[in-house]
Amino acid sequence: MKVLALDASNRPLSIAVLEDRQILATTTTTTHQKHAQFLLPIIDGLMKDCGLKPADLDRVVVAYGPGSYTGIRIATATAKVLAFTLGIQLVGVSSLQTLALNFTRERQLISPMFDARNQNLFAGLYRIKDGKPTVVIPDQHVELSRWLTKLASYKDESIIGVGDADHFPDQLPANFTMAENLNKLPQAANLGLFGQTLPAVQDIDSFVPNYLRLTKAEADWQKLHPEEDSSSYVEKV
Amino acid sequence: MKRNLMMAFESSCDETSVAIIENGAKILSNVVATQIKSHKRFGGVVPEVASRHHIEEITICIRDAMQEANVTYDDLDAVAVTYGPGLVGALLIGVTAAKMVAWAHQLPLIPVNHLAGHIYAARFVEPIEFPALALVVSGGHTELVYMPKEGEFQIIGETRDDAAGEAYDKVGRVMGINYPAGPTVDAMAAKGNDTFDFPRAMDKDANYDFSFSGLKSAFINTYHHAEQVGNKLNHDDLATSFQNAVVDVLVDKTLRALKNYPVKQLILAGGVAANNGLRTRLSAAIDQLPATQLIMAPRKLCGDNAAMIGAAGYVLFKEGHFAGLDLNADPSLEFDWAPDVIQ
Ligand SMILES: [Zn+2]
């Protein structure tokens, strides 16, 4: 199976091309701010390095959120339209879980987190089981203080903080250790390996980023109109 | 000659649209998914909501456009896309989708300016002859664009504040009309009288620029003042007075531009080009200029749609004007100003 994997959820941009368990090529950069501009040239370059054409791909694996709304939308749109137009398989993986894929020590707890500003986080808690991160506390948009309360029952275990964990050096408890070096960054090669073990998306049309948060306008609207069905706001004309 | 088939994308604001266009002139399909119902809840387009809807709709639009046109990817010769101006997050969905279709099927990618698209909606009425002048009026734009020859666009005048369509939405809101207010105000204007004599801003200035914020303020002040003293104003008369003020300035400036820039064709395009008051007045005015033909974009192609992007994209395709894989959205893309224009 030939696989393209990509993560553009935050500042790092990571892309990999794999054939089954073999990583053919991968790159991770932290210098690009314009993912919309750089993503496809990097994909194209890696594919050419591997001697592959787009039509050779069998599966696209994407980190589809949470993260920067623009970042996860670019990655998701890229993967969604590519899978759709080539008629190949599509797999979405949590962008937080993607960071947890950097760790393999059995039973290790990992708390990937993205800074959502104003002391808010996108965060989840994972435990390595049979070499893979499994969900302990599901991904959520949460206040930092609330998140730390939820982690309190794991105070006797070590937790690895990854992602933007180092934005809060003085607030995280003593059982936290910070991921370092390459482990701090999403690795699309790991994403591609992991994504091969998951079932493909059944309905590509309805595959959208996992924002984990309504827009403010939408949230305010739903508060005022709790009965309204919000599923049919787009009409074909 | 083999026919050219282009897949075109448009997602600059609140419509997701994909079209299949033959030789830049014939619409095989033009699928438009509009988000108006969603943004109505908020009284206007909310950018993040728009971006989220675009990604929900994009593959559905591609599939429907190909099915309606009865084409496969093998039949396509190029992919065109609006890359600006517009809402950056919204543009990015169309740009990303177009890039992936082009890359996956090894097709040239054509970067199209949204306003060129609006102008080329007129191409579906008949071929554009140059030199031509376009009056583009929409919720986001009010511009006079001179086209000395095919593929060249020069601004000779534009709004200095609100777009005409934006002014319609704002006065509509004051009268309790839901976004988008243009069609309702237009219908009311047909029934009322011009009794308020609102200002015609910049009408006498030598340049070709527009200003609608003064008119909007005059309208709102009149309305609120009447409310305070317990006076109920006739909404139809308000609509007529407002619309006359807008149309007077648009028509006067356009006629003045035509004196300095004699053209074979005058093109009326953009969302507000569907306005009956404007269409009627401009038609009557152009009857006085036998050398200039008026082409009005078909009503159903005045709003944002991908067919117009395919028509404008075909001109670039013929010129070999292709984008690289690094094409990005350019939310503030604009034409250059004409070199000799009075400003
Ligand atoms: Zn438009």
XYZ file of C-alpha atoms and ligand atoms in Angstrom:
581
model
C 0.000 0.000 0.000
C 1.408 3.418 -1.041
C 0.541 6.077 1.469
C 0.796 9.845 1.669
C 0.636 11.239 5.220
C 0.429 14.884 6.202
C 0.127 17.119 9.246
C -0.260 20.897 8.991
C -2.177 21.375 12.238
C 0.140 23.983 13.693
C 3.417 25.679 12.847
C 5.253 22.399 11.977
C 4.537 20.973 8.559
C 5.219 17.235 8.249
C 4.777 15.053 5.182
C 5.723 11.457 4.445
C 5.430 8.934 1.647
C 5.348 5.259 2.621
C 5.028 1.879 1.023
C 3.532 -0.480 3.573
C 5.831 -0.393 6.619
C 8.682 1.240 4.703
C 9.102 4.995 5.004
C 10.130 6.086 1.498
C 10.611 9.781 2.221
C 9.672 12.281 4.885
C 10.225 15.883 5.793
C 9.273 18.023 8.767
C 9.796 21.779 8.740
C 9.094 24.459 11.302
C 10.076 27.461 9.203
C 7.030 27.826 6.964
C 4.130 30.034 7.969
C 2.168 29.700 4.745
C 1.147 26.052 4.705
C -1.220 26.665 1.789
C 1.743 27.709 -0.307
C 4.337 25.141 0.771
C 2.350 21.962 1.355
C 1.810 20.822 -2.226
C 5.322 21.660 -3.524
C 6.760 19.561 -0.674
C 4.361 16.678 -1.389
C 5.225 16.883 -5.084
C 8.959 16.928 -4.354
C 8.803 13.909 -2.035
C 6.692 11.939 -4.482
C 9.143 12.685 -7.285
C 12.064 11.659 -5.057
C 10.316 8.320 -4.626
C 9.598 7.987 -8.339
C 5.872 8.020 -7.698
C 2.999 9.688 -9.510
C -0.158 10.863 -7.690
C -2.145 8.049 -9.288
C 0.188 5.502 -7.630
C -1.184 6.361 -4.173
C -3.582 4.018 -2.400
C -4.291 5.937 0.792
C -4.006 9.423 2.279
C -3.644 9.839 6.039
C -4.209 13.266 7.517
C -3.970 14.791 10.975
C -7.378 16.471 10.829
C -7.486 18.397 14.075
C -7.694 19.880 16.518
C -5.244 22.678 15.803
C -5.078 25.967 13.945
C -8.368 26.266 12.067
C -6.593 27.309 8.898
C -3.918 24.639 9.250
C -6.278 21.725 9.798
C -8.537 23.013 7.029
C -5.698 23.149 4.502
C -4.502 19.658 5.437
C -8.011 18.221 5.482
C -9.015 19.855 2.189
C -5.802 18.591 0.601
C -6.327 15.012 1.783
C -10.079 14.992 1.198
C -9.969 16.287 -2.372
C -6.955 14.144 -3.251
C -8.624 10.967 -1.984
C -11.885 11.939 -3.662
C -10.407 12.837 -7.039
C -8.140 9.768 -7.202
C -10.787 7.468 -5.761
C -8.422 6.239 -3.031
C -8.742 5.661 0.708
C -8.794 8.452 3.270
C -7.940 8.188 6.957
C -8.173 10.950 9.566
C -6.121 10.844 12.771
C -6.347 13.224 15.716
C -3.592 15.839 15.540
C -3.039 15.334 19.276
C -2.782 11.569 18.913
C -0.313 12.148 16.078
C 2.077 13.754 18.586
C 1.580 10.837 20.983
C 2.778 8.512 18.188
C 6.308 9.770 18.903
C 6.403 7.648 22.088
C 6.465 3.875 22.405
C 7.301 2.953 25.989
C 4.532 0.620 27.118
C 2.001 2.091 29.606
C 3.506 5.598 29.268
C 0.972 8.434 29.665
C 1.183 11.298 27.169
C -0.630 14.610 27.260
C -0.365 16.351 23.899
C -1.609 19.934 24.081
C -2.071 22.882 21.760
C -2.249 26.402 23.106
C -5.727 27.734 22.284
C -4.943 31.140 23.866
C -6.235 32.748 27.070
C -5.207 29.751 29.203
C -7.226 27.397 27.031
C -6.009 24.191 25.426
C -6.822 21.569 22.929
C -5.701 18.498 24.839
C -6.139 14.755 25.209
C -4.581 12.052 27.401
C -3.133 8.924 25.814
C -1.536 5.728 27.124
C 0.782 3.530 25.080
C -0.734 0.083 24.725
C 0.715 -2.581 22.420
C 3.017 0.122 21.066
C 0.224 2.538 20.151
C -1.294 5.546 21.910
C -4.828 4.748 23.061
C -7.292 7.304 24.357
C -7.513 7.747 28.138
C -9.220 11.159 28.160
C -10.698 12.191 24.793
C -9.454 15.260 22.883
C -11.181 18.415 24.042
C -11.119 22.179 24.125
C -10.575 22.932 27.800
C -9.252 25.489 30.268
C -5.745 24.672 31.430
C -6.802 24.592 35.090
C -9.658 22.209 34.325
C -7.335 19.979 32.328
C -4.892 19.779 35.214
C -7.738 18.827 37.554
C -8.609 15.977 35.224
C -4.991 14.810 35.240
C -4.799 14.889 39.054
C -5.852 11.246 39.384
C -2.711 10.255 37.448
C -0.350 12.129 39.777
C 1.524 8.977 40.706
C 2.533 8.301 37.108
C 4.855 10.245 34.872
C 3.178 12.146 32.039
C 4.973 13.349 28.943
C 3.876 16.817 27.839
C 4.161 17.422 24.096
C 3.020 20.046 21.623
C 2.681 23.424 23.332
C 3.217 21.933 26.806
C 6.311 24.135 27.109
C 4.094 27.244 26.872
C 3.085 26.577 30.477
C 6.379 25.658 32.217
C 5.364 26.914 35.653
C 1.794 25.640 35.630
C 2.251 21.955 34.861
C 2.609 19.573 37.833
C 5.853 17.858 38.838
C 4.946 14.514 37.245
C 5.180 16.170 33.792
C 8.296 15.818 31.674
C 8.631 17.750 28.445
C 9.186 16.048 25.120
C 12.450 17.037 23.537
C 13.991 17.512 20.113
C 12.397 15.470 17.333
C 9.787 14.069 19.729
C 8.320 17.556 20.067
C 7.318 17.631 16.427
C 4.584 15.753 14.592
C 6.140 13.041 12.419
C 4.095 12.260 9.327
C 6.064 9.020 8.932
C 4.590 7.789 12.237
C 1.205 9.089 11.124
C 1.475 7.111 7.881
C 2.409 3.915 9.713
C -0.391 4.317 12.242
C -2.925 5.330 9.590
C -2.432 2.024 7.782
C -3.857 0.192 10.771
C -7.121 2.200 10.806
C -10.308 1.783 8.768
C -10.774 4.220 5.876
C -13.400 6.957 5.952
C -16.681 5.649 4.516
C -18.227 8.934 3.408
C -15.545 11.288 2.067
C -18.066 14.096 1.398
C -18.829 14.528 5.074
C -15.198 14.357 6.206
C -14.343 17.724 7.770
C -11.697 18.986 10.198
C -12.157 18.066 13.831
C -12.282 21.665 15.114
C -13.465 20.609 18.601
C -14.961 24.043 18.907
C -17.929 25.845 17.368
C -17.353 29.272 15.872
C -18.418 31.999 18.271
C -21.238 33.050 15.946
C -22.543 29.474 15.791
C -22.264 28.918 19.545
C -24.141 32.149 20.301
C -26.810 31.185 17.767
C -27.302 27.719 19.197
C -27.641 29.185 22.684
C -30.482 31.383 21.477
C -32.097 28.755 19.227
C -31.667 25.393 20.959
C -34.382 23.687 18.894
C -33.106 24.721 15.484
C -31.736 21.997 13.215
C -28.341 23.214 12.042
C -27.776 20.556 9.405
C -29.262 22.209 6.319
C -27.830 25.688 6.010
C -26.279 25.197 2.594
C -28.516 24.899 -0.436
C -27.780 23.978 -3.998
C -29.204 26.639 -6.313
C -10.385 21.641 -33.283
C -10.588 19.616 -30.088
C -12.859 21.246 -27.572
C -11.270 22.659 -24.441
C -12.867 21.512 -21.205
C -12.115 23.363 -18.014
C -13.105 22.607 -14.441
C -13.518 25.889 -12.575
C -13.692 26.596 -8.833
C -15.118 29.594 -6.964
C -15.194 29.921 -3.160
C -14.265 33.540 -2.423
C -17.212 34.347 -0.163
C -20.359 32.395 0.706
C -20.928 30.302 -2.418
C -19.108 27.040 -3.140
C -19.221 26.525 -6.876
C -17.724 24.139 -9.424
C -18.381 24.359 -13.159
C -17.376 22.572 -16.332
C -16.944 25.021 -19.213
C -16.332 24.299 -22.883
C -14.053 26.672 -24.820
C -14.636 29.391 -22.227
C -18.071 30.027 -23.659
C -20.440 27.159 -23.045
C -21.666 26.024 -19.644
C -21.853 22.248 -19.360
C -22.549 22.510 -15.637
C -22.426 25.213 -12.993
C -23.113 23.856 -9.511
C -23.573 26.517 -6.839
C -24.028 25.653 -3.158
C -25.038 28.832 -1.373
C -24.598 29.486 2.337
C -26.969 32.476 2.426
C -29.385 30.676 4.749
C -26.575 30.083 7.236
C -25.177 33.627 7.241
C -28.680 35.123 7.378
C -28.694 33.985 11.007
C -25.831 36.386 11.707
C -26.929 39.314 9.511
C -23.941 38.911 7.199
C -21.142 36.584 6.177
C -19.093 35.224 9.112
C -15.710 34.258 7.610
C -14.943 31.221 9.796
C -18.459 29.861 9.270
C -18.034 30.352 5.505
C -14.736 28.448 5.475
C -16.310 25.556 7.373
C -19.210 25.323 4.934
C -16.886 25.363 1.905
C -15.003 22.274 3.039
C -18.325 20.505 3.734
C -19.530 21.142 0.193
C -16.464 20.934 -1.999
C -16.409 17.283 -3.088
C -20.189 17.219 -3.500
C -19.921 20.174 -5.886
C -17.108 18.537 -7.877
C -19.059 15.305 -8.247
C -22.303 17.048 -9.225
C -20.553 19.303 -11.741
C -18.879 16.330 -13.457
C -22.058 14.267 -13.465
C -24.199 17.085 -14.867
C -21.610 17.790 -17.564
C -21.145 14.067 -18.155
C -17.340 14.310 -18.181
C -14.484 12.312 -16.665
C -11.078 13.567 -15.532
C -9.607 12.293 -18.807
C -11.802 14.776 -20.679
C -10.454 17.809 -18.797
C -7.768 20.131 -20.195
C -7.280 22.519 -17.290
C -8.430 23.603 -13.834
C -9.223 27.265 -13.097
C -9.731 28.800 -9.678
C -10.494 32.132 -8.015
C -7.428 32.970 -5.921
C -8.522 36.489 -4.892
C -9.866 38.878 -3.868
C -12.150 37.546 -1.147
C -12.148 35.992 2.318
C -8.809 34.259 2.757
C -10.116 31.157 4.549
C -12.895 30.760 2.003
C -10.585 31.254 -0.980
C -8.188 28.640 0.415
C -10.710 25.817 0.056
C -11.232 26.458 -3.646
C -7.518 27.021 -4.220
C -6.561 23.843 -2.352
C -9.215 21.766 -4.120
C -8.243 23.084 -7.553
C -4.572 22.427 -6.850
C -5.246 18.841 -5.801
C -7.418 18.065 -8.830
C -4.839 19.643 -11.154
C -1.925 17.861 -9.457
C -3.649 14.481 -9.222
C -4.556 14.491 -12.921
C -1.525 16.432 -14.187
C -3.561 19.349 -15.537
C -2.517 22.995 -15.860
C -3.781 25.249 -13.055
C -5.177 28.653 -14.032
C -5.252 31.447 -11.395
C -8.259 33.718 -11.909
C -9.040 37.121 -10.415
C -12.587 37.040 -9.033
C -13.460 40.377 -10.643
C -12.252 39.205 -14.045
C -14.633 36.332 -13.477
C -17.561 38.657 -12.789
C -16.785 40.592 -15.974
C -16.543 37.397 -18.031
C -20.024 36.320 -16.948
C -20.976 38.608 -19.862
C -19.077 36.249 -22.168
C -22.026 33.866 -21.915
C -24.199 36.516 -23.609
C -21.783 37.118 -26.449
C -18.047 37.413 -27.168
C -16.398 40.431 -25.564
C -15.067 42.978 -28.065
C -12.275 45.325 -27.162
C -11.746 47.958 -26.043
C -14.422 47.410 -23.419
C -15.440 48.995 -20.141
C -16.944 47.091 -17.221
C -18.994 48.386 -14.323
C -18.637 45.772 -11.586
C -21.048 46.257 -8.694
C -21.417 43.783 -5.849
C -21.501 43.408 -2.088
C -17.730 43.699 -1.992
C -16.870 45.816 -5.018
C -17.841 48.882 -7.009
C -15.356 49.431 -9.828
C -15.036 50.750 -13.337
C -12.581 48.567 -15.224
C -11.161 49.475 -18.626
C -10.064 46.614 -20.886
C -7.948 47.876 -23.813
C -7.588 44.336 -25.126
C -8.258 40.756 -24.129
C -6.664 39.797 -20.846
C -5.873 43.388 -19.764
C -7.772 44.971 -16.909
C -7.200 48.519 -15.657
C -9.109 50.186 -12.825
C -10.216 53.709 -13.675
C -12.488 54.209 -10.669
C -13.611 52.452 -7.508
C -15.491 53.045 -4.295
C -13.590 54.907 -1.633
C -15.608 53.382 1.186
C -18.586 51.002 1.057
C -19.407 48.873 -1.953
C -22.845 49.569 -3.413
C -24.131 46.137 -2.383
C -22.865 46.671 1.145
C -24.881 49.925 1.334
C -27.994 48.015 0.239
C -27.474 45.504 3.046
C -26.971 48.229 5.650
C -30.021 50.324 4.749
C -31.970 47.079 4.394
C -31.075 46.126 7.940
C -32.332 49.513 9.206
C -35.695 48.816 7.534
C -35.782 45.326 9.055
C -34.900 43.455 5.846
C -32.764 40.363 6.252
C -29.346 39.963 4.610
C -28.947 40.004 1.602
C -31.260 43.001 1.218
C -30.555 43.982 -2.413
C -33.366 42.125 -4.207
C -35.999 43.211 -1.634
C -34.942 46.874 -1.715
C -34.949 46.715 -5.532
C -38.518 45.361 -5.531
C -39.670 48.021 -3.037
C -37.958 50.744 -5.076
C -40.153 49.842 -8.052
C -43.240 50.786 -6.006
C -42.198 54.041 -4.303
C -41.343 57.636 -5.150
C -38.099 59.532 -4.742
C -39.246 61.873 -1.999
C -36.151 62.111 0.194
C -33.572 63.429 -2.258
C -30.569 61.716 -0.675
C -27.066 63.007 -1.557
C -25.360 61.886 -4.769
C -21.822 61.756 -3.406
C -18.912 62.621 -5.721
C -21.302 62.811 -8.649
C -19.821 66.094 -9.845
C -16.153 65.160 -9.238
C -13.987 64.746 -12.320
C -12.714 61.299 -11.258
C -14.558 57.991 -11.671
C -14.600 57.067 -8.002
C -17.649 56.324 -5.901
C -18.660 56.816 -2.277
C -21.693 55.287 -0.634
C -21.049 55.734 3.075
C -22.441 59.305 3.067
C -25.628 58.096 1.424
C -25.889 55.279 3.917
C -25.463 57.710 6.847
C -28.001 60.154 5.401
C -30.472 57.298 5.090
C -29.895 56.040 8.622
C -30.098 59.561 10.108
C -33.346 60.275 8.279
C -34.795 56.990 9.457
C -33.779 57.321 13.087
C -34.788 60.970 13.291
C -38.270 60.089 12.029
C -38.463 57.230 14.541
C -37.544 59.543 17.419
C -40.306 62.011 16.616
C -42.727 59.136 16.124
C -42.985 59.539 12.363
C -43.534 56.404 10.293
C -41.766 56.785 6.942
C -42.927 55.040 3.796
C -40.454 52.209 3.225
C -41.098 52.022 -0.504
C -40.326 55.731 -0.857
C -37.169 55.258 1.204
C -36.113 52.385 -1.044
C -36.794 54.364 -4.234
C -34.941 57.396 -2.915
C -31.970 55.291 -1.866
C -31.835 53.277 -5.058
C -32.143 56.379 -7.252
C -29.202 57.958 -5.448
C -27.083 54.820 -6.012
C -28.097 54.329 -9.617
C -27.713 58.033 -10.517
C -24.088 58.037 -9.440
C -23.284 54.675 -11.033
C -24.820 55.707 -14.360
C -23.427 59.261 -14.381
C -19.884 58.104 -13.658
C -20.082 55.323 -16.192
C -21.301 57.682 -18.924
C -18.522 60.130 -18.101
C -15.956 57.333 -18.260
C -17.298 56.291 -21.648
C -16.558 59.819 -22.960
C -12.878 59.514 -22.088
C -12.635 55.810 -22.823
C -14.700 55.169 -25.932
C -15.357 51.444 -26.124
C -17.199 48.957 -28.263
C -18.903 47.350 -25.301
C -20.002 48.325 -21.839
C -20.322 45.343 -19.511
C -22.487 45.370 -16.396
C -21.472 42.653 -13.926
C -21.433 41.650 -10.252
C -24.182 40.743 -7.799
C -25.829 44.189 -7.944
C -25.942 43.916 -11.759
C -29.069 41.818 -11.184
C -30.752 44.988 -9.839
C -33.687 45.943 -12.061
C -33.402 49.668 -11.385
C -29.767 49.683 -12.472
C -30.357 47.503 -15.533
C -33.239 49.680 -16.753
C -31.474 52.999 -16.212
C -28.201 51.864 -17.763
C -30.001 50.420 -20.796
C -31.822 53.698 -21.367
C -28.620 55.714 -20.993
C -26.655 53.544 -23.418
C -29.352 53.953 -26.061
C -27.976 57.499 -26.432
C -24.547 56.092 -27.408
C -25.017 54.139 -30.646
C -21.330 53.192 -30.906
C -21.376 51.345 -27.587
C -23.185 48.090 -26.997
C -24.353 47.218 -23.489
C -23.876 43.630 -22.368
C -25.412 42.738 -19.061
C -24.307 39.559 -17.327
C -27.200 37.076 -17.287
C -29.130 37.496 -14.020
C -28.339 34.016 -12.779
C -24.623 34.544 -13.412
C -24.442 37.928 -11.619
C -23.810 36.367 -8.226
C -20.678 34.363 -7.475
C -20.383 31.201 -9.566
C -17.646 29.080 -11.109
C -18.898 29.332 -14.705
C -17.674 32.924 -14.881
C -14.296 31.802 -13.515
C -14.084 29.226 -16.296
C -14.819 31.895 -18.904
C -12.140 34.244 -17.556
C -9.770 31.308 -17.037
C -10.016 30.299 -20.680
C -8.441 33.618 -21.730
C -5.475 32.884 -19.448
C -5.327 29.296 -20.666
C -4.930 30.484 -24.269
C -2.101 32.773 -23.134
C -0.415 29.896 -21.306
C -0.762 31.780 -18.021
C -0.467 28.951 -15.498
C 0.069 28.913 -11.731
C 2.625 26.820 -9.877
C 1.870 24.284 -7.150
C 2.668 27.049 -4.659
C -0.403 29.088 -5.633
C -1.815 30.761 -2.529
C -4.983 32.740 -1.903
C -4.533 36.497 -2.261
C -7.400 38.116 -0.332
C -6.530 41.656 -1.461
C -5.738 40.913 -5.092
C -6.627 43.817 -7.374
C -6.138 45.045 -10.917
C -3.604 47.793 -11.568
C -4.867 51.303 -12.098
C -4.962 52.622 -15.642
C -1.790 54.646 -16.231
C -3.495 57.833 -17.430
C -6.516 58.015 -15.151
C -7.715 61.138 -13.305
C -7.548 60.349 -9.582
Zn -18.274 38.362 -6.321
